[in-house]
């Protein structure tokens, strides 16, 4: 792990706090599909700007959830050394009588192409700062189902329309409050081919993403490393700025974990899992696999790690 002053840290000196004190954001539009998007990126000291390149983190939102609701979560993830893009995608699904905010797998290739262009655009705030060989996925609810099927390299309606090919840049994923049932109405084996996946859930989730259904999806992830991370007291919207955001289908269960604490906890565990499995951060890996749940009273972790690690 590289800290804000450019130092590399290992397990002996590891802190689970963000690497960067501040993150910034801007609004943009992805020309190839017309999606508006929010981009969050860490503020890197000028002395290190040419040395630190950040992986791209694509956050796929939940159904009917405005992308502004992920600003706190995305800002925290960015402060761990990721450039987070949150695109707003409007779809029409006549078979379901639905028109509104809903992600799909085609966004992944559009985002990769757009971020490649942004990295080369001298007028972009993130010009020259991206590690274009490293893409990670974040997702909430339906967005997580999109991400799971993308990792499986499958195209199943309604999370995917047309054709899809999993990009070679995809390194790891962390999804909150999701399973394939919320997207395609069935559980499927996820042929992840070694791509690490963390499924994070709230113990108070009152939607279809119960601990039991999340466990089912976790068991169907074919290869390790994988993690099942339970946030005690969070409900289905523990990741969004407010509980039951306007327009989204409400969760009847009231969270017992304060919203800001829930957001921070989900963001921290997501970011550290991705750091561990994308950048090979030994301290983050030890936190995820060994020490984190004993240090965090709100978290319970089940891990299946590669035998060689």
mmCIF file of C-alpha atoms in Angstrom:
data_model
loop_
_atom_site.group_PDB
_atom_site.id
_atom_site.type_symbol
_atom_site.label_atom_id
_atom_site.label_comp_id
_atom_site.label_asym_id
_atom_site.label_seq_id
_atom_site.Cartn_x
_atom_site.Cartn_y
_atom_site.Cartn_z
ATOM 1 C CA UNK A 1 0.000 0.000 0.000
ATOM 2 C CA UNK A 2 1.279 3.468 -0.843
ATOM 3 C CA UNK A 3 0.437 6.252 1.586
ATOM 4 C CA UNK A 4 -0.100 9.919 0.695
ATOM 5 C CA UNK A 5 3.621 10.603 1.056
ATOM 6 C CA UNK A 6 4.522 7.742 -1.263
ATOM 7 C CA UNK A 7 5.579 5.224 1.370
ATOM 8 C CA UNK A 8 4.769 1.537 1.071
ATOM 9 C CA UNK A 9 3.179 -0.030 4.137
ATOM 10 C CA UNK A 10 2.993 -3.669 5.168
ATOM 11 C CA UNK A 11 1.001 -5.662 7.718
ATOM 12 C CA UNK A 12 3.253 -4.642 10.637
ATOM 13 C CA UNK A 13 2.488 -0.936 10.188
ATOM 14 C CA UNK A 14 -0.989 -1.271 8.724
ATOM 15 C CA UNK A 15 -3.816 1.142 9.478
ATOM 16 C CA UNK A 16 -7.332 0.530 8.106
ATOM 17 C CA UNK A 17 -7.809 4.286 7.684
ATOM 18 C CA UNK A 18 -7.886 5.888 4.212
ATOM 19 C CA UNK A 19 -4.566 6.527 2.476
ATOM 20 C CA UNK A 20 -5.502 10.042 1.385
ATOM 21 C CA UNK A 21 -6.925 12.786 3.552
ATOM 22 C CA UNK A 22 -9.101 14.304 0.854
ATOM 23 C CA UNK A 23 -10.980 13.269 -2.279
ATOM 24 C CA UNK A 24 -12.642 15.431 -4.894
ATOM 25 C CA UNK A 25 -15.362 14.876 -7.485
ATOM 26 C CA UNK A 26 -16.790 16.202 -10.721
ATOM 27 C CA UNK A 27 -19.763 15.570 -12.986
ATOM 28 C CA UNK A 28 -19.421 14.455 -16.568
ATOM 29 C CA UNK A 29 -21.188 12.643 -19.406
ATOM 30 C CA UNK A 30 -20.105 9.424 -21.106
ATOM 31 C CA UNK A 31 -20.463 10.303 -24.817
ATOM 32 C CA UNK A 32 -20.826 6.769 -26.170
ATOM 33 C CA UNK A 33 -24.071 6.011 -24.309
ATOM 34 C CA UNK A 34 -25.126 9.417 -22.964
ATOM 35 C CA UNK A 35 -24.923 8.395 -19.296
ATOM 36 C CA UNK A 36 -24.272 11.204 -16.877
ATOM 37 C CA UNK A 37 -21.711 10.220 -14.243
ATOM 38 C CA UNK A 38 -20.064 11.365 -11.043
ATOM 39 C CA UNK A 39 -16.328 10.743 -10.700
ATOM 40 C CA UNK A 40 -14.524 10.716 -7.343
ATOM 41 C CA UNK A 41 -10.741 10.720 -7.078
ATOM 42 C CA UNK A 42 -8.129 11.078 -4.325
ATOM 43 C CA UNK A 43 -6.199 14.312 -3.977
ATOM 44 C CA UNK A 44 -2.601 13.171 -4.377
ATOM 45 C CA UNK A 45 0.301 15.336 -3.227
ATOM 46 C CA UNK A 46 1.993 17.035 -6.177
ATOM 47 C CA UNK A 47 5.302 15.362 -5.297
ATOM 48 C CA UNK A 48 3.675 11.932 -5.851
ATOM 49 C CA UNK A 49 1.285 12.713 -8.700
ATOM 50 C CA UNK A 50 3.520 11.037 -11.287
ATOM 51 C CA UNK A 51 4.230 7.988 -9.122
ATOM 52 C CA UNK A 52 0.756 6.920 -7.941
ATOM 53 C CA UNK A 53 -1.734 5.536 -10.444
ATOM 54 C CA UNK A 54 -5.203 4.652 -9.187
ATOM 55 C CA UNK A 55 -7.315 1.666 -10.267
ATOM 56 C CA UNK A 56 -10.720 2.410 -11.815
ATOM 57 C CA UNK A 57 -13.676 1.488 -9.604
ATOM 58 C CA UNK A 58 -17.049 1.295 -11.361
ATOM 59 C CA UNK A 59 -19.984 1.567 -8.970
ATOM 60 C CA UNK A 60 -23.206 0.084 -10.381
ATOM 61 C CA UNK A 61 -26.167 1.599 -8.477
ATOM 62 C CA UNK A 62 -29.284 -0.065 -7.207
ATOM 63 C CA UNK A 63 -32.601 0.068 -9.049
ATOM 64 C CA UNK A 64 -34.270 3.500 -8.910
ATOM 65 C CA UNK A 65 -31.484 4.962 -6.750
ATOM 66 C CA UNK A 66 -30.159 8.356 -7.832
ATOM 67 C CA UNK A 67 -26.377 8.344 -8.177
ATOM 68 C CA UNK A 68 -26.067 11.327 -5.812
ATOM 69 C CA UNK A 69 -27.049 8.953 -2.998
ATOM 70 C CA UNK A 70 -23.653 7.240 -3.263
ATOM 71 C CA UNK A 71 -21.550 10.379 -2.796
ATOM 72 C CA UNK A 72 -20.456 9.634 0.782
ATOM 73 C CA UNK A 73 -19.626 6.001 0.016
ATOM 74 C CA UNK A 74 -17.769 6.813 -3.215
ATOM 75 C CA UNK A 75 -15.824 9.623 -1.571
ATOM 76 C CA UNK A 76 -14.532 7.249 1.109
ATOM 77 C CA UNK A 77 -13.594 4.536 -1.387
ATOM 78 C CA UNK A 78 -11.742 7.148 -3.452
ATOM 79 C CA UNK A 79 -9.772 8.182 -0.376
ATOM 80 C CA UNK A 80 -8.334 4.654 -0.268
ATOM 81 C CA UNK A 81 -6.701 5.220 -3.656
ATOM 82 C CA UNK A 82 -9.351 4.463 -6.269
ATOM 83 C CA UNK A 83 -10.924 6.618 -8.951
ATOM 84 C CA UNK A 84 -14.613 5.840 -8.593
ATOM 85 C CA UNK A 85 -17.102 6.412 -11.408
ATOM 86 C CA UNK A 86 -20.840 6.235 -10.706
ATOM 87 C CA UNK A 87 -22.867 6.361 -13.946
ATOM 88 C CA UNK A 88 -26.577 7.086 -14.154
ATOM 89 C CA UNK A 89 -28.288 4.780 -16.627
ATOM 90 C CA UNK A 90 -31.939 5.012 -17.667
ATOM 91 C CA UNK A 91 -33.576 1.953 -19.168
ATOM 92 C CA UNK A 92 -36.985 0.892 -20.429
ATOM 93 C CA UNK A 93 -38.060 -2.720 -19.791
ATOM 94 C CA UNK A 94 -41.541 -3.132 -21.297
ATOM 95 C CA UNK A 95 -41.755 -6.759 -20.145
ATOM 96 C CA UNK A 96 -41.512 -5.529 -16.563
ATOM 97 C CA UNK A 97 -43.491 -2.318 -17.050
ATOM 98 C CA UNK A 98 -40.409 -0.412 -15.955
ATOM 99 C CA UNK A 99 -38.726 2.780 -17.095
ATOM 100 C CA UNK A 100 -36.184 4.415 -14.847
ATOM 101 C CA UNK A 101 -32.735 4.192 -13.291
ATOM 102 C CA UNK A 102 -31.323 0.708 -13.757
ATOM 103 C CA UNK A 103 -27.771 -0.472 -14.570
ATOM 104 C CA UNK A 104 -26.740 -3.101 -17.129
ATOM 105 C CA UNK A 105 -23.535 -4.851 -18.160
ATOM 106 C CA UNK A 106 -23.025 -2.792 -21.327
ATOM 107 C CA UNK A 107 -22.018 0.135 -19.133
ATOM 108 C CA UNK A 108 -18.775 -1.619 -18.219
ATOM 109 C CA UNK A 109 -17.226 -1.351 -21.693
ATOM 110 C CA UNK A 110 -18.500 2.221 -22.099
ATOM 111 C CA UNK A 111 -16.847 3.193 -18.812
ATOM 112 C CA UNK A 112 -13.528 1.567 -19.732
ATOM 113 C CA UNK A 113 -13.404 3.433 -23.042
ATOM 114 C CA UNK A 114 -14.420 6.701 -21.403
ATOM 115 C CA UNK A 115 -11.835 6.458 -18.629
ATOM 116 C CA UNK A 116 -9.150 5.707 -21.211
ATOM 117 C CA UNK A 117 -10.103 8.960 -22.937
ATOM 118 C CA UNK A 118 -10.233 10.885 -19.648
ATOM 119 C CA UNK A 119 -6.758 9.695 -18.743
ATOM 120 C CA UNK A 120 -5.463 11.176 -22.015
ATOM 121 C CA UNK A 121 -7.528 14.365 -21.833
ATOM 122 C CA UNK A 122 -5.306 17.234 -20.609
ATOM 123 C CA UNK A 123 -8.401 19.121 -19.460
ATOM 124 C CA UNK A 124 -9.637 16.295 -17.237
ATOM 125 C CA UNK A 125 -9.019 16.474 -13.464
ATOM 126 C CA UNK A 126 -7.851 12.834 -13.594
ATOM 127 C CA UNK A 127 -5.568 13.104 -16.644
ATOM 128 C CA UNK A 128 -2.573 10.799 -16.313
ATOM 129 C CA UNK A 129 -3.628 9.451 -12.909
ATOM 130 C CA UNK A 130 -5.263 6.129 -13.819
ATOM 131 C CA UNK A 131 -3.975 2.568 -13.828
ATOM 132 C CA UNK A 132 -5.822 1.526 -16.963
ATOM 133 C CA UNK A 133 -4.970 -2.152 -16.489
ATOM 134 C CA UNK A 134 -6.926 -2.393 -13.226
ATOM 135 C CA UNK A 135 -10.712 -2.262 -13.052
ATOM 136 C CA UNK A 136 -12.728 -3.210 -9.977
ATOM 137 C CA UNK A 137 -16.480 -3.384 -9.574
ATOM 138 C CA UNK A 138 -18.646 -2.067 -6.771
ATOM 139 C CA UNK A 139 -22.387 -2.551 -6.759
ATOM 140 C CA UNK A 140 -25.560 -2.141 -4.750
ATOM 141 C CA UNK A 141 -28.593 -4.423 -4.989
ATOM 142 C CA UNK A 142 -29.514 -4.774 -8.717
ATOM 143 C CA UNK A 143 -26.132 -3.249 -9.576
ATOM 144 C CA UNK A 144 -24.430 -6.045 -7.696
ATOM 145 C CA UNK A 145 -26.422 -8.625 -9.666
ATOM 146 C CA UNK A 146 -25.199 -6.940 -12.848
ATOM 147 C CA UNK A 147 -21.652 -7.194 -11.537
ATOM 148 C CA UNK A 148 -21.958 -10.850 -10.553
ATOM 149 C CA UNK A 149 -23.202 -11.910 -13.985
ATOM 150 C CA UNK A 150 -20.507 -9.768 -15.623
ATOM 151 C CA UNK A 151 -17.856 -11.641 -13.655
ATOM 152 C CA UNK A 152 -19.529 -14.882 -14.754
ATOM 153 C CA UNK A 153 -19.092 -13.568 -18.323
ATOM 154 C CA UNK A 154 -22.755 -14.224 -19.044
ATOM 155 C CA UNK A 155 -25.452 -12.051 -20.583
ATOM 156 C CA UNK A 156 -28.817 -12.729 -18.938
ATOM 157 C CA UNK A 157 -31.849 -10.482 -19.314
ATOM 158 C CA UNK A 158 -32.651 -8.084 -17.639
ATOM 159 C CA UNK A 159 -29.158 -7.389 -16.223
ATOM 160 C CA UNK A 160 -27.755 -7.613 -19.757
ATOM 161 C CA UNK A 161 -29.115 -7.004 -23.249
ATOM 162 C CA UNK A 162 -27.341 -7.998 -26.443
ATOM 163 C CA UNK A 163 -23.813 -9.315 -26.017
ATOM 164 C CA UNK A 164 -21.192 -8.976 -23.302
ATOM 165 C CA UNK A 165 -17.538 -9.932 -22.924
ATOM 166 C CA UNK A 166 -15.868 -9.698 -19.530
ATOM 167 C CA UNK A 167 -12.958 -7.238 -19.826
ATOM 168 C CA UNK A 168 -9.474 -8.489 -19.115
ATOM 169 C CA UNK A 169 -8.853 -5.460 -16.873
ATOM 170 C CA UNK A 170 -11.351 -6.730 -14.286
ATOM 171 C CA UNK A 171 -9.443 -7.599 -11.123
ATOM 172 C CA UNK A 172 -11.872 -7.898 -8.179
ATOM 173 C CA UNK A 173 -15.320 -6.886 -6.913
ATOM 174 C CA UNK A 174 -17.173 -5.935 -3.725
ATOM 175 C CA UNK A 175 -20.974 -5.835 -3.757
ATOM 176 C CA UNK A 176 -23.417 -4.712 -1.068
ATOM 177 C CA UNK A 177 -26.955 -6.020 -0.486
ATOM 178 C CA UNK A 178 -27.064 -8.217 -3.546
ATOM 179 C CA UNK A 179 -27.478 -11.651 -5.038
ATOM 180 C CA UNK A 180 -28.365 -12.814 -8.518
ATOM 181 C CA UNK A 181 -31.985 -13.318 -7.483
ATOM 182 C CA UNK A 182 -32.600 -9.554 -7.258
ATOM 183 C CA UNK A 183 -31.562 -9.242 -10.909
ATOM 184 C CA UNK A 184 -32.489 -12.352 -12.861
ATOM 185 C CA UNK A 185 -34.880 -13.997 -10.366
ATOM 186 C CA UNK A 186 -32.773 -17.106 -9.973
ATOM 187 C CA UNK A 187 -29.528 -18.172 -8.386
ATOM 188 C CA UNK A 188 -26.744 -19.201 -10.744
ATOM 189 C CA UNK A 189 -23.207 -20.498 -10.250
ATOM 190 C CA UNK A 190 -20.735 -17.632 -10.649
ATOM 191 C CA UNK A 191 -17.770 -18.852 -12.690
ATOM 192 C CA UNK A 192 -15.409 -16.181 -11.424
ATOM 193 C CA UNK A 193 -12.200 -17.901 -12.629
ATOM 194 C CA UNK A 194 -10.306 -16.692 -9.584
ATOM 195 C CA UNK A 195 -11.581 -13.083 -9.642
ATOM 196 C CA UNK A 196 -11.972 -12.228 -5.931
ATOM 197 C CA UNK A 197 -15.507 -11.339 -4.815
ATOM 198 C CA UNK A 198 -16.762 -9.919 -1.522
ATOM 199 C CA UNK A 199 -20.482 -10.044 -0.771
ATOM 200 C CA UNK A 200 -21.369 -7.541 1.949
ATOM 201 C CA UNK A 201 -24.790 -7.555 3.570
ATOM 202 C CA UNK A 202 -26.711 -5.793 6.303
ATOM 203 C CA UNK A 203 -28.121 -7.935 9.099
ATOM 204 C CA UNK A 204 -31.310 -5.809 9.057
ATOM 205 C CA UNK A 205 -31.931 -6.081 5.305
ATOM 206 C CA UNK A 206 -35.682 -6.387 4.861
ATOM 207 C CA UNK A 207 -35.669 -6.784 1.076
ATOM 208 C CA UNK A 208 -35.154 -10.023 -0.841
ATOM 209 C CA UNK A 209 -31.451 -9.834 0.055
ATOM 210 C CA UNK A 210 -31.677 -11.756 3.302
ATOM 211 C CA UNK A 211 -28.669 -13.370 5.000
ATOM 212 C CA UNK A 212 -29.940 -16.701 3.670
ATOM 213 C CA UNK A 213 -30.148 -15.598 0.025
ATOM 214 C CA UNK A 214 -26.761 -13.896 0.234
ATOM 215 C CA UNK A 215 -25.289 -17.097 1.670
ATOM 216 C CA UNK A 216 -26.772 -18.994 -1.285
ATOM 217 C CA UNK A 217 -25.083 -16.665 -3.770
ATOM 218 C CA UNK A 218 -21.825 -16.811 -1.819
ATOM 219 C CA UNK A 219 -21.861 -20.611 -1.915
ATOM 220 C CA UNK A 220 -22.374 -20.466 -5.712
ATOM 221 C CA UNK A 221 -19.216 -18.406 -6.286
ATOM 222 C CA UNK A 222 -17.090 -21.149 -7.798
ATOM 223 C CA UNK A 223 -13.554 -20.161 -6.833
ATOM 224 C CA UNK A 224 -11.736 -18.476 -3.988
ATOM 225 C CA UNK A 225 -10.796 -15.932 -2.832
ATOM 226 C CA UNK A 226 -14.204 -14.838 -1.664
ATOM 227 C CA UNK A 227 -15.620 -13.183 1.431
ATOM 228 C CA UNK A 228 -19.029 -12.930 3.089
ATOM 229 C CA UNK A 229 -19.112 -9.814 5.268
ATOM 230 C CA UNK A 230 -22.084 -9.038 7.525
ATOM 231 C CA UNK A 231 -22.627 -5.483 8.812
ATOM 232 C CA UNK A 232 -24.626 -5.700 12.024
ATOM 233 C CA UNK A 233 -27.514 -3.230 12.159
ATOM 234 C CA UNK A 234 -27.412 -2.104 8.510
ATOM 235 C CA UNK A 235 -30.434 -2.516 6.263
ATOM 236 C CA UNK A 236 -30.716 -2.590 2.460
ATOM 237 C CA UNK A 237 -29.777 1.089 2.157
ATOM 238 C CA UNK A 238 -26.819 1.111 4.519
ATOM 239 C CA UNK A 239 -24.647 2.241 1.595
ATOM 240 C CA UNK A 240 -26.686 5.312 0.541
ATOM 241 C CA UNK A 241 -26.548 8.814 2.014
ATOM 242 C CA UNK A 242 -29.966 8.389 3.619
ATOM 243 C CA UNK A 243 -32.131 5.413 4.468
ATOM 244 C CA UNK A 244 -34.860 4.667 1.910
ATOM 245 C CA UNK A 245 -33.815 7.297 -0.637
ATOM 246 C CA UNK A 246 -36.592 8.946 -2.680
ATOM 247 C CA UNK A 247 -37.797 6.885 -5.626
ATOM 248 C CA UNK A 248 -36.292 3.610 -4.436
ATOM 249 C CA UNK A 249 -38.354 0.713 -3.133
ATOM 250 C CA UNK A 250 -38.254 1.182 0.664
ATOM 251 C CA UNK A 251 -36.838 -1.320 3.108
ATOM 252 C CA UNK A 252 -39.426 -1.796 5.901
ATOM 253 C CA UNK A 253 -36.708 -2.654 8.412
ATOM 254 C CA UNK A 254 -35.281 0.231 10.407
ATOM 255 C CA UNK A 255 -31.470 0.147 10.645
ATOM 256 C CA UNK A 256 -29.978 0.107 14.133
ATOM 257 C CA UNK A 257 -26.516 1.173 12.952
ATOM 258 C CA UNK A 258 -26.272 4.954 12.341
ATOM 259 C CA UNK A 259 -26.242 5.749 8.620
ATOM 260 C CA UNK A 260 -22.852 7.479 8.561
ATOM 261 C CA UNK A 261 -21.257 4.596 10.454
ATOM 262 C CA UNK A 262 -22.882 2.090 8.115
ATOM 263 C CA UNK A 263 -21.591 3.919 5.026
ATOM 264 C CA UNK A 264 -18.070 4.191 6.451
ATOM 265 C CA UNK A 265 -17.979 0.520 7.439
ATOM 266 C CA UNK A 266 -19.192 -0.752 4.061
ATOM 267 C CA UNK A 267 -16.794 1.581 2.226
ATOM 268 C CA UNK A 268 -13.806 0.603 4.383
ATOM 269 C CA UNK A 269 -14.332 -3.129 3.999
ATOM 270 C CA UNK A 270 -15.031 -2.782 0.279
ATOM 271 C CA UNK A 271 -11.926 -0.670 -0.329
ATOM 272 C CA UNK A 272 -9.599 -2.838 1.757
ATOM 273 C CA UNK A 273 -10.828 -6.032 0.084
ATOM 274 C CA UNK A 274 -10.151 -4.464 -3.309
ATOM 275 C CA UNK A 275 -6.747 -3.141 -2.240
ATOM 276 C CA UNK A 276 -5.781 -6.570 -0.941
ATOM 277 C CA UNK A 277 -6.715 -8.355 -4.144
ATOM 278 C CA UNK A 278 -5.897 -5.705 -6.732
ATOM 279 C CA UNK A 279 -2.654 -4.213 -5.451
ATOM 280 C CA UNK A 280 -1.513 -7.141 -3.316
ATOM 281 C CA UNK A 281 -1.604 -5.076 -0.132
ATOM 282 C CA UNK A 282 -0.458 -7.429 2.646
ATOM 283 C CA UNK A 283 -1.780 -5.267 5.460
ATOM 284 C CA UNK A 284 -5.235 -4.988 3.898
ATOM 285 C CA UNK A 285 -5.277 -8.735 3.255
ATOM 286 C CA UNK A 286 -4.411 -9.479 6.879
ATOM 287 C CA UNK A 287 -7.128 -7.079 8.041
ATOM 288 C CA UNK A 288 -9.756 -8.697 5.822
ATOM 289 C CA UNK A 289 -8.729 -12.286 6.548
ATOM 290 C CA UNK A 290 -7.591 -12.192 10.178
ATOM 291 C CA UNK A 291 -7.868 -9.103 12.346
ATOM 292 C CA UNK A 292 -10.614 -6.860 10.989
ATOM 293 C CA UNK A 293 -13.709 -8.511 12.406
ATOM 294 C CA UNK A 294 -12.184 -8.694 15.887
ATOM 295 C CA UNK A 295 -11.362 -4.991 15.716
ATOM 296 C CA UNK A 296 -14.741 -3.969 14.272
ATOM 297 C CA UNK A 297 -17.638 -4.776 16.583
ATOM 298 C CA UNK A 298 -20.155 -4.267 13.785
ATOM 299 C CA UNK A 299 -18.694 -6.830 11.374
ATOM 300 C CA UNK A 300 -18.642 -10.616 11.014
ATOM 301 C CA UNK A 301 -16.550 -12.185 8.258
ATOM 302 C CA UNK A 302 -16.466 -15.561 6.537
ATOM 303 C CA UNK A 303 -13.441 -16.023 4.267
ATOM 304 C CA UNK A 304 -12.414 -18.582 1.699
ATOM 305 C CA UNK A 305 -8.885 -17.722 0.600
ATOM 306 C CA UNK A 306 -6.578 -19.243 -1.991
ATOM 307 C CA UNK A 307 -4.626 -22.107 -0.432
ATOM 308 C CA UNK A 308 -1.358 -20.585 -1.642
ATOM 309 C CA UNK A 309 -1.851 -17.263 0.154
#
